[in-house]
Tab-separated table of C-alpha atoms in Angstrom:
chain	number	residue	atom	x	y	z
A	11	MET	CA	21.190	-156.116	-29.597
A	12	ALA	CA	20.550	-154.236	-32.838
A	13	LYS	CA	16.801	-154.105	-32.114
A	14	LEU	CA	17.430	-152.872	-28.575
A	15	GLY	CA	19.724	-150.146	-29.880
A	16	LYS	CA	17.097	-148.917	-32.337
A	17	ALA	CA	14.445	-148.951	-29.623
A	18	MET	CA	16.637	-146.843	-27.362
A	19	VAL	CA	17.246	-144.371	-30.177
A	20	ARG	CA	13.497	-144.161	-30.872
A	21	ARG	CA	12.813	-143.487	-27.173
A	22	LYS	CA	15.393	-140.699	-27.124
A	23	ILE	CA	13.898	-139.143	-30.259
A	24	TYR	CA	10.417	-139.468	-28.797
A	25	ALA	CA	11.457	-137.916	-25.487
A	26	LEU	CA	13.066	-135.026	-27.350
A	27	ALA	CA	9.905	-134.613	-29.415
A	28	LEU	CA	7.803	-134.385	-26.251
A	29	VAL	CA	10.084	-131.737	-24.790
A	30	LEU	CA	9.875	-129.704	-27.991
A	31	ALA	CA	6.132	-130.198	-28.215
A	32	PHE	CA	5.713	-128.880	-24.704
A	33	GLN	CA	7.377	-125.548	-25.400
A	34	SER	CA	5.390	-122.370	-24.931
A	35	GLY	CA	4.078	-120.485	-27.927
A	36	SER	CA	6.021	-117.449	-26.709
A	37	ALA	CA	8.554	-116.741	-29.430
A	38	ASP	CA	10.603	-114.132	-27.640
A	39	ALA	CA	12.341	-115.393	-24.523
A	40	GLN	CA	12.659	-112.714	-21.861
A	41	SER	CA	14.723	-114.156	-19.041
A	42	ASN	CA	15.138	-117.386	-17.132
A	43	MET	CA	12.838	-117.664	-14.143
A	44	THR	CA	14.106	-116.033	-10.967
A	45	VAL	CA	13.249	-117.141	-7.426
A	46	LYS	CA	13.067	-114.706	-4.516
A	47	GLY	CA	11.537	-115.386	-1.113
A	48	PHE	CA	10.412	-113.251	1.812
A	49	PRO	CA	10.095	-114.759	5.313
A	50	PRO	CA	7.458	-113.515	7.806
A	51	GLU	CA	7.825	-109.868	8.790
A	52	LEU	CA	6.197	-110.389	12.202
A	53	PRO	CA	6.899	-112.933	14.953
A	54	VAL	CA	5.707	-116.475	14.226
A	55	GLU	CA	3.235	-116.233	17.121
A	56	ILE	CA	1.492	-113.371	15.303
A	57	ALA	CA	1.890	-114.060	11.576
A	58	GLY	CA	2.798	-117.747	11.464
A	59	ASN	CA	5.796	-119.077	9.546
A	60	GLN	CA	4.415	-118.597	6.029
A	61	TRP	CA	6.831	-117.311	3.362
A	62	PHE	CA	5.993	-115.454	0.153
A	63	VAL	CA	8.048	-116.741	-2.805
A	64	PHE	CA	8.056	-114.852	-6.116
A	65	LEU	CA	8.781	-116.593	-9.430
A	66	ASP	CA	9.355	-114.241	-12.350
A	67	GLY	CA	10.342	-114.742	-15.986
A	68	ASP	CA	10.304	-117.534	-18.530
A	69	ILE	CA	9.981	-121.091	-17.246
A	70	ASP	CA	13.273	-122.513	-18.462
A	71	PRO	CA	14.070	-126.265	-18.232
A	72	ASP	CA	16.168	-125.771	-15.078
A	73	ALA	CA	13.525	-123.711	-13.219
A	74	PRO	CA	12.121	-126.652	-11.202
A	75	GLN	CA	15.541	-127.708	-9.903
A	76	ARG	CA	16.434	-124.101	-9.084
A	77	PHE	CA	13.159	-123.624	-7.230
A	78	GLU	CA	13.454	-126.835	-5.203
A	79	ARG	CA	17.039	-126.027	-4.267
A	80	TYR	CA	15.909	-122.628	-2.991
A	81	VAL	CA	13.076	-124.212	-0.972
A	82	THR	CA	15.279	-126.812	0.701
A	83	GLN	CA	18.186	-124.444	1.388
A	84	ASN	CA	15.860	-121.950	3.080
A	85	GLN	CA	13.660	-124.624	4.719
A	86	ILE	CA	10.536	-122.889	3.476
A	87	PRO	CA	7.537	-124.368	5.352
A	88	ASP	CA	4.306	-125.721	3.928
A	89	ARG	CA	1.343	-123.340	3.546
A	90	SER	CA	3.688	-120.744	2.081
A	91	VAL	CA	2.487	-118.858	-1.009
A	92	VAL	CA	4.146	-118.850	-4.435
A	93	TYR	CA	3.411	-115.812	-6.630
A	94	LEU	CA	3.830	-116.413	-10.352
A	95	ASN	CA	4.494	-113.842	-13.049
A	96	SER	CA	5.507	-115.496	-16.293
A	97	PRO	CA	4.749	-115.421	-20.037
A	98	GLY	CA	5.309	-119.179	-20.237
A	99	GLY	CA	8.191	-121.364	-21.364
A	100	SER	CA	8.655	-125.122	-21.188
A	101	LEU	CA	5.406	-126.901	-20.373
A	102	VAL	CA	7.358	-129.900	-19.110
A	103	ALA	CA	9.145	-127.641	-16.608
A	104	GLY	CA	5.852	-125.896	-15.819
A	105	MET	CA	4.222	-129.146	-14.808
A	106	GLU	CA	7.312	-130.132	-12.811
A	107	LEU	CA	7.022	-126.841	-10.931
A	108	GLY	CA	3.348	-127.546	-10.284
A	109	ARG	CA	4.140	-130.953	-8.831
A	110	LEU	CA	6.753	-129.373	-6.570
A	111	PHE	CA	4.213	-126.825	-5.312
A	112	ARG	CA	1.900	-129.704	-4.415
A	113	LYS	CA	4.741	-131.783	-2.909
A	114	TYR	CA	5.674	-128.989	-0.504
A	115	GLY	CA	2.095	-127.975	0.320
A	116	PHE	CA	2.336	-124.479	-1.181
A	117	SER	CA	-0.486	-122.229	-2.373
A	118	THR	CA	-0.292	-120.246	-5.607
A	119	ASP	CA	-1.313	-116.760	-6.682
A	120	ILE	CA	-0.528	-114.539	-9.649
A	121	GLY	CA	1.401	-111.327	-9.131
A	122	ARG	CA	4.844	-109.822	-8.789
A	123	LYS	CA	6.699	-108.146	-5.962
A	124	SER	CA	6.353	-104.384	-6.058
A	125	PRO	CA	9.742	-102.873	-6.979
A	126	PHE	CA	8.897	-99.783	-4.920
A	127	SER	CA	8.525	-101.482	-1.538
A	128	ALA	CA	10.567	-103.863	0.579
A	129	LYS	CA	7.447	-105.191	2.329
A	130	ARG	CA	6.372	-108.606	1.105
A	131	PHE	CA	2.662	-107.730	1.210
A	132	ASP	CA	3.113	-105.015	-1.439
A	133	ILE	CA	2.273	-107.054	-4.528
A	134	ASP	CA	1.518	-105.769	-8.022
A	135	LYS	CA	-0.768	-107.481	-10.491
A	136	GLY	CA	0.876	-109.963	-12.825
A	137	GLY	CA	0.243	-112.455	-15.597
A	138	CYS	CA	0.506	-116.233	-15.801
A	139	TYR	CA	0.306	-117.590	-19.316
A	140	SER	CA	0.878	-120.785	-21.286
A	141	ALA	CA	3.209	-123.115	-19.328
A	142	CYS	CA	2.811	-120.910	-16.251
A	143	ALA	CA	-0.930	-121.630	-16.318
A	144	TYR	CA	-0.084	-125.311	-15.776
A	145	ALA	CA	2.465	-124.606	-13.039
A	146	TYR	CA	-0.131	-122.511	-11.190
A	147	LEU	CA	-2.438	-125.534	-10.879
A	148	GLY	CA	0.023	-127.201	-8.494
A	149	GLY	CA	-0.987	-124.974	-5.601
A	150	GLN	CA	-3.169	-126.767	-3.084
A	151	PHE	CA	-4.999	-123.472	-2.611
A	152	ARG	CA	-5.141	-121.208	-5.657
A	153	TYR	CA	-5.955	-117.509	-5.567
A	154	LEU	CA	-6.150	-114.752	-8.173
A	155	ASN	CA	-4.720	-111.421	-7.082
A	156	GLN	CA	-6.995	-108.548	-8.117
A	157	GLY	CA	-6.137	-107.346	-11.616
A	158	SER	CA	-3.897	-110.316	-12.410
A	159	ARG	CA	-4.443	-112.396	-15.540
A	160	TYR	CA	-4.448	-116.087	-16.421
A	161	GLY	CA	-4.181	-117.241	-20.027
A	162	VAL	CA	-3.887	-120.461	-22.019
A	163	HIS	CA	-3.251	-121.407	-25.619
A	164	GLN	CA	-2.536	-124.384	-27.810
A	165	PHE	CA	0.872	-126.018	-27.376
A	166	LYS	CA	3.164	-126.257	-30.405
A	167	SER	CA	3.375	-129.775	-31.811
A	168	LEU	CA	5.693	-131.311	-34.350
A	169	GLN	CA	4.654	-131.891	-37.934
A	170	ALA	CA	4.421	-135.354	-39.486
A	171	SER	CA	7.570	-134.557	-41.452
A	172	ASP	CA	9.505	-134.612	-38.183
A	173	GLY	CA	9.126	-138.396	-38.192
A	174	VAL	CA	7.324	-138.772	-34.845
A	175	GLU	CA	3.758	-140.018	-35.022
A	176	GLY	CA	1.143	-139.350	-32.374
A	177	THR	CA	3.073	-136.620	-30.543
A	178	ALA	CA	0.096	-134.269	-30.287
A	179	GLN	CA	-2.131	-137.034	-28.953
A	180	VAL	CA	0.419	-138.115	-26.351
A	181	VAL	CA	1.068	-134.545	-25.219
A	182	SER	CA	-2.674	-133.929	-24.983
A	183	ALA	CA	-3.148	-137.051	-22.853
A	184	LEU	CA	-0.310	-136.079	-20.504
A	185	ALA	CA	-1.618	-132.527	-20.151
A	186	VAL	CA	-5.169	-133.704	-19.386
A	187	GLU	CA	-3.851	-136.284	-16.907
A	188	TYR	CA	-1.890	-133.540	-15.124
A	189	ILE	CA	-4.943	-131.240	-15.013
A	190	ARG	CA	-7.092	-134.012	-13.531
A	191	SER	CA	-4.418	-134.881	-10.960
A	192	MET	CA	-4.615	-131.310	-9.690
A	193	ASP	CA	-8.409	-131.636	-9.231
A	194	VAL	CA	-9.150	-129.180	-12.025
A	195	ASP	CA	-11.873	-129.621	-14.632
A	196	PRO	CA	-10.312	-130.946	-17.881
A	197	ASP	CA	-12.434	-128.423	-19.786
A	198	LEU	CA	-9.470	-126.152	-19.106
A	199	PHE	CA	-7.559	-128.115	-21.733
A	200	THR	CA	-10.476	-127.699	-24.147
A	201	LEU	CA	-10.217	-123.925	-23.749
A	202	SER	CA	-6.482	-124.006	-24.407
A	203	ALA	CA	-6.898	-126.256	-27.463
A	204	ALA	CA	-9.471	-123.830	-28.888
A	205	ALA	CA	-6.919	-120.992	-28.901
A	206	SER	CA	-4.229	-120.752	-31.550
A	207	ALA	CA	-0.626	-121.637	-30.753
A	208	ASN	CA	0.416	-118.028	-31.326
A	209	GLY	CA	-2.603	-116.433	-29.670
A	210	MET	CA	-3.692	-116.368	-26.045
A	211	HIS	CA	-7.056	-116.957	-24.430
A	212	GLU	CA	-7.404	-115.060	-21.156
A	213	ILE	CA	-9.973	-116.683	-18.877
A	214	ASP	CA	-12.192	-114.618	-16.590
A	215	LYS	CA	-12.286	-115.297	-12.854
A	216	ALA	CA	-15.845	-116.673	-12.835
A	217	THR	CA	-14.866	-119.346	-15.370
A	218	LEU	CA	-11.663	-120.111	-13.476
A	219	GLU	CA	-13.705	-120.680	-10.313
A	220	ARG	CA	-16.198	-122.872	-12.158
A	221	LEU	CA	-13.373	-125.049	-13.474
A	222	ASN	CA	-11.774	-125.121	-9.993
A	223	VAL	CA	-8.635	-123.488	-11.375
A	224	VAL	CA	-9.136	-120.829	-8.688
A	225	ASN	CA	-10.425	-122.431	-5.481
A	226	ASN	CA	-10.005	-119.441	-3.115
A	227	GLY	CA	-8.491	-121.518	-0.322
A	228	ARG	CA	-10.908	-124.462	-0.365
A	229	THR	CA	-10.479	-127.824	-2.057
A	230	ARG	CA	-13.556	-129.446	-3.562
A	231	PRO	CA	-15.337	-131.769	-1.109
A	232	VAL	CA	-15.189	-135.496	-1.775
A	233	TRP	CA	-18.189	-137.556	-0.573
A	234	THR	CA	-17.694	-141.289	-0.048
A	235	ILE	CA	-19.482	-144.215	1.574
A	236	GLU	CA	-17.030	-146.095	3.788
A	237	SER	CA	-17.119	-148.661	6.562
A	238	THR	CA	-15.268	-149.570	9.744
A	239	ASP	CA	-15.941	-152.581	11.954
A	240	GLY	CA	-18.998	-153.391	9.856
A	241	GLN	CA	-20.463	-149.872	10.337
A	242	LEU	CA	-21.285	-147.914	7.164
A	243	TYR	CA	-20.866	-144.143	7.183
A	244	LEU	CA	-20.950	-141.226	4.765
A	245	LYS	CA	-17.927	-138.923	4.788
A	246	GLY	CA	-17.584	-135.525	3.179
A	247	GLN	CA	-14.036	-134.182	3.323
A	248	ARG	CA	-12.139	-131.139	2.122
A	249	THR	CA	-9.183	-129.001	3.172
A	250	THR	CA	-9.320	-125.235	3.639
A	251	ALA	CA	-6.676	-122.607	4.218
A	252	GLU	CA	-8.472	-121.164	7.244
A	253	SER	CA	-9.534	-124.315	9.102
A	254	GLY	CA	-7.394	-127.134	7.736
A	255	ILE	CA	-9.100	-130.511	7.417
A	256	ASN	CA	-12.931	-130.510	7.430
A	257	LYS	CA	-14.873	-133.771	7.774
A	258	PHE	CA	-18.657	-134.137	7.889
A	259	ILE	CA	-19.521	-137.754	8.759
A	260	LEU	CA	-22.999	-139.292	9.036
A	261	TYR	CA	-23.807	-142.737	10.434
A	262	CYS	CA	-26.593	-144.568	12.260
A	263	GLU	CA	-26.906	-145.613	15.877
A	264	GLY	CA	-29.975	-147.799	15.964
A	265	ARG	CA	-32.655	-145.639	14.406
A	266	ARG	CA	-30.874	-142.337	15.156
A	267	ALA	CA	-28.846	-140.347	12.641
A	268	VAL	CA	-25.538	-139.224	14.125
A	269	LEU	CA	-23.157	-136.518	12.916
A	270	LEU	CA	-19.428	-136.606	13.617
A	271	ALA	CA	-17.693	-133.351	12.691
A	272	ILE	CA	-13.900	-133.146	12.585
A	273	PHE	CA	-11.786	-130.068	11.944
A	274	ASP	CA	-8.379	-128.628	12.753
A	275	ALA	CA	-8.224	-127.290	16.326
A	276	LEU	CA	-5.672	-124.676	15.199
A	277	ARG	CA	-3.829	-125.069	18.521
A	278	ARG	CA	-6.874	-123.747	20.423
A	279	ASP	CA	-7.582	-127.038	22.184
A	280	THR	CA	-8.597	-125.716	25.613
A	281	GLU	CA	-10.712	-122.935	24.133
A	282	LEU	CA	-12.580	-125.343	21.868
A	283	MET	CA	-13.227	-127.852	24.622
A	284	ASN	CA	-14.751	-125.089	26.784
A	285	MET	CA	-17.006	-123.609	24.096
A	286	ALA	CA	-20.639	-124.530	24.735
A	287	ALA	CA	-22.518	-123.009	21.763
A	288	HIS	CA	-22.669	-125.549	18.920
A	289	SER	CA	-24.571	-125.196	15.643
A	290	LEU	CA	-25.250	-127.188	12.502
A	291	LEU	CA	-25.035	-124.902	9.456
A	292	ILE	CA	-27.203	-125.770	6.440
A	293	ASP	CA	-27.192	-123.234	3.620
A	294	SER	CA	-27.918	-119.920	5.363
A	295	GLN	CA	-29.717	-121.458	8.358
A	296	VAL	CA	-28.302	-122.077	11.850
A	297	TYR	CA	-29.510	-125.049	13.902
A	298	PRO	CA	-28.342	-124.949	17.563
A	299	MET	CA	-27.281	-128.380	18.842
A	300	SER	CA	-25.893	-130.012	21.965
A	301	ALA	CA	-22.647	-131.951	21.714
A	302	ASP	CA	-23.002	-135.601	22.663
A	303	SER	CA	-19.227	-135.935	23.077
A	304	LYS	CA	-16.096	-134.029	22.104
A	305	ARG	CA	-12.344	-134.541	22.185
A	306	ILE	CA	-9.062	-133.436	20.650
A	307	GLN	CA	-7.153	-136.130	18.758
A	308	ASN	CA	-3.963	-135.544	16.751
A	309	GLY	CA	-4.641	-131.812	16.667
A	310	LEU	CA	-8.183	-132.308	15.345
A	311	PHE	CA	-11.398	-131.437	17.176
A	312	ASN	CA	-13.904	-134.323	17.088
A	313	VAL	CA	-17.499	-133.619	18.095
A	314	VAL	CA	-20.554	-135.916	17.940
A	315	TYR	CA	-24.202	-134.835	17.665
A	316	LYS	CA	-27.457	-136.790	17.513
A	317	LEU	CA	-29.643	-135.243	14.828
A	318	SER	CA	-33.285	-134.303	15.338
A	319	GLN	CA	-36.011	-134.844	12.742
A	320	LYS	CA	-35.948	-131.121	11.956
A	321	GLU	CA	-32.224	-131.250	11.186
A	322	ILE	CA	-32.630	-134.385	9.071
A	323	VAL	CA	-35.333	-132.724	6.972
A	324	ALA	CA	-33.081	-129.684	6.485
A	325	LEU	CA	-30.137	-131.894	5.478
A	326	ARG	CA	-32.236	-133.631	2.827
A	327	LYS	CA	-32.983	-130.259	1.207
A	328	GLY	CA	-29.646	-128.548	1.845
A	329	GLU	CA	-26.853	-127.782	-0.600
A	330	ASN	CA	-24.081	-126.704	1.788
A	331	VAL	CA	-23.227	-127.811	5.324
A	332	GLY	CA	-20.926	-126.882	8.176
A	333	VAL	CA	-20.487	-126.843	11.935
A	334	ALA	CA	-19.860	-123.818	14.163
A	335	VAL	CA	-18.512	-123.860	17.722
A	336	GLN	CA	-18.677	-120.596	19.708
A	337	ALA	CA	-18.257	-119.261	23.218
A	338	ALA	CA	-21.854	-118.005	22.973
A	339	TYR	CA	-24.451	-117.991	20.200
A	340	ASP	CA	-24.185	-114.236	19.799
A	341	ALA	CA	-20.363	-114.307	19.592
A	342	PRO	CA	-19.023	-112.573	16.448
A	343	ILE	CA	-16.629	-115.396	15.505
A	344	PHE	CA	-16.707	-119.189	15.467
A	345	LEU	CA	-14.390	-122.137	15.023
A	346	GLY	CA	-15.321	-124.906	12.604
A	347	PHE	CA	-16.285	-124.680	8.949
A	348	GLU	CA	-19.119	-123.630	6.653
A	349	GLY	CA	-20.127	-123.822	3.015
A	350	MET	CA	-19.081	-127.436	2.335
A	351	SER	CA	-20.944	-128.264	-0.870
A	352	ILE	CA	-22.879	-131.529	-0.867
A	353	GLY	CA	-23.072	-131.533	-4.663
A	354	SER	CA	-22.901	-135.020	-6.171
A	355	GLY	CA	-22.874	-136.468	-2.652
A	356	LYS	CA	-26.602	-135.724	-2.209
A	357	PRO	CA	-27.863	-139.217	-3.246
A	358	LYS	CA	-25.396	-140.799	-0.819
A	359	LEU	CA	-26.465	-138.451	1.974
A	360	ILE	CA	-30.160	-139.199	1.436
A	361	GLY	CA	-29.416	-142.921	1.250
A	362	MET	CA	-27.555	-142.833	4.552
A	363	LEU	CA	-30.352	-140.889	6.257
A	364	ASN	CA	-32.872	-143.399	4.901
A	365	GLN	CA	-30.866	-146.187	6.538
A	366	CYS	CA	-31.160	-144.459	9.892
A	367	VAL	CA	-34.898	-143.754	9.889
A	368	ARG	CA	-36.274	-146.819	8.091
């Protein structure tokens, strides 16, 4: 019993150490984080049901609970946008906020509600620093309002004299694990570790995009080789703000390469089924195709194409792919998706095509 009691005490001390270690480097607290939401200003049929929610001030330990209570009480729907404007605070609470953003399917941006307008679209530039920079990563889609700033710095850790060994290493591991779980390059942590605890490293937008901190409404594609009923296929998948789920699937039928494209029908089922102009998009080139079959299933448009040799050659060389469905080839708009990066999936794509034409 005595050993158990000491172990419990050590765990409590260690937990307290982690909380302290995760505090922002901001020495002067401004105010606890406030939560204010704005529902759609136009009918749902026109503007959808997306809310704008503004979080301002220091991220205090109770901020996550306060935010979630506000979300549930107001039944704020997924795909709503959270605007952050904060100097930092508790990194533990910041990461909890980020996980809540992801749990509820929210996007994130940096900015603050204009005090001179009641309209929710009037947004001023803002700043998201320290712990806020971690909270921001929780958005499924992450944007950077023009003029807004994003900054990181080293977290404060306890000294050896505090009697807790390994705190910095544990905190570092937890922070990196969180960054990875949000599909962000862990080099972000390297940038924060390179800054002093009392300084701040503001990161430019180009770097934020390279690290996938800012994804501008598109998750990074994941390319996998999978199988069903003994049939191997290559699947590229991502999610975008404008067209929902995007899937680019290649498989073989005999010696023919077949493409199955799947994307959100956006409640335009009849319109999609009647559109006759179909195209394969590879980099900046458009390849007109004929649909072999098409259907709507669970709100997703599924369309199958048999690929020609010309299209296969283009796929082998291409870097980005997509599918466009239009009423006519000269129509100004299309449904579908474009710009899905093949990236590290290129060897898998070439391997699958080789299987079809061997």
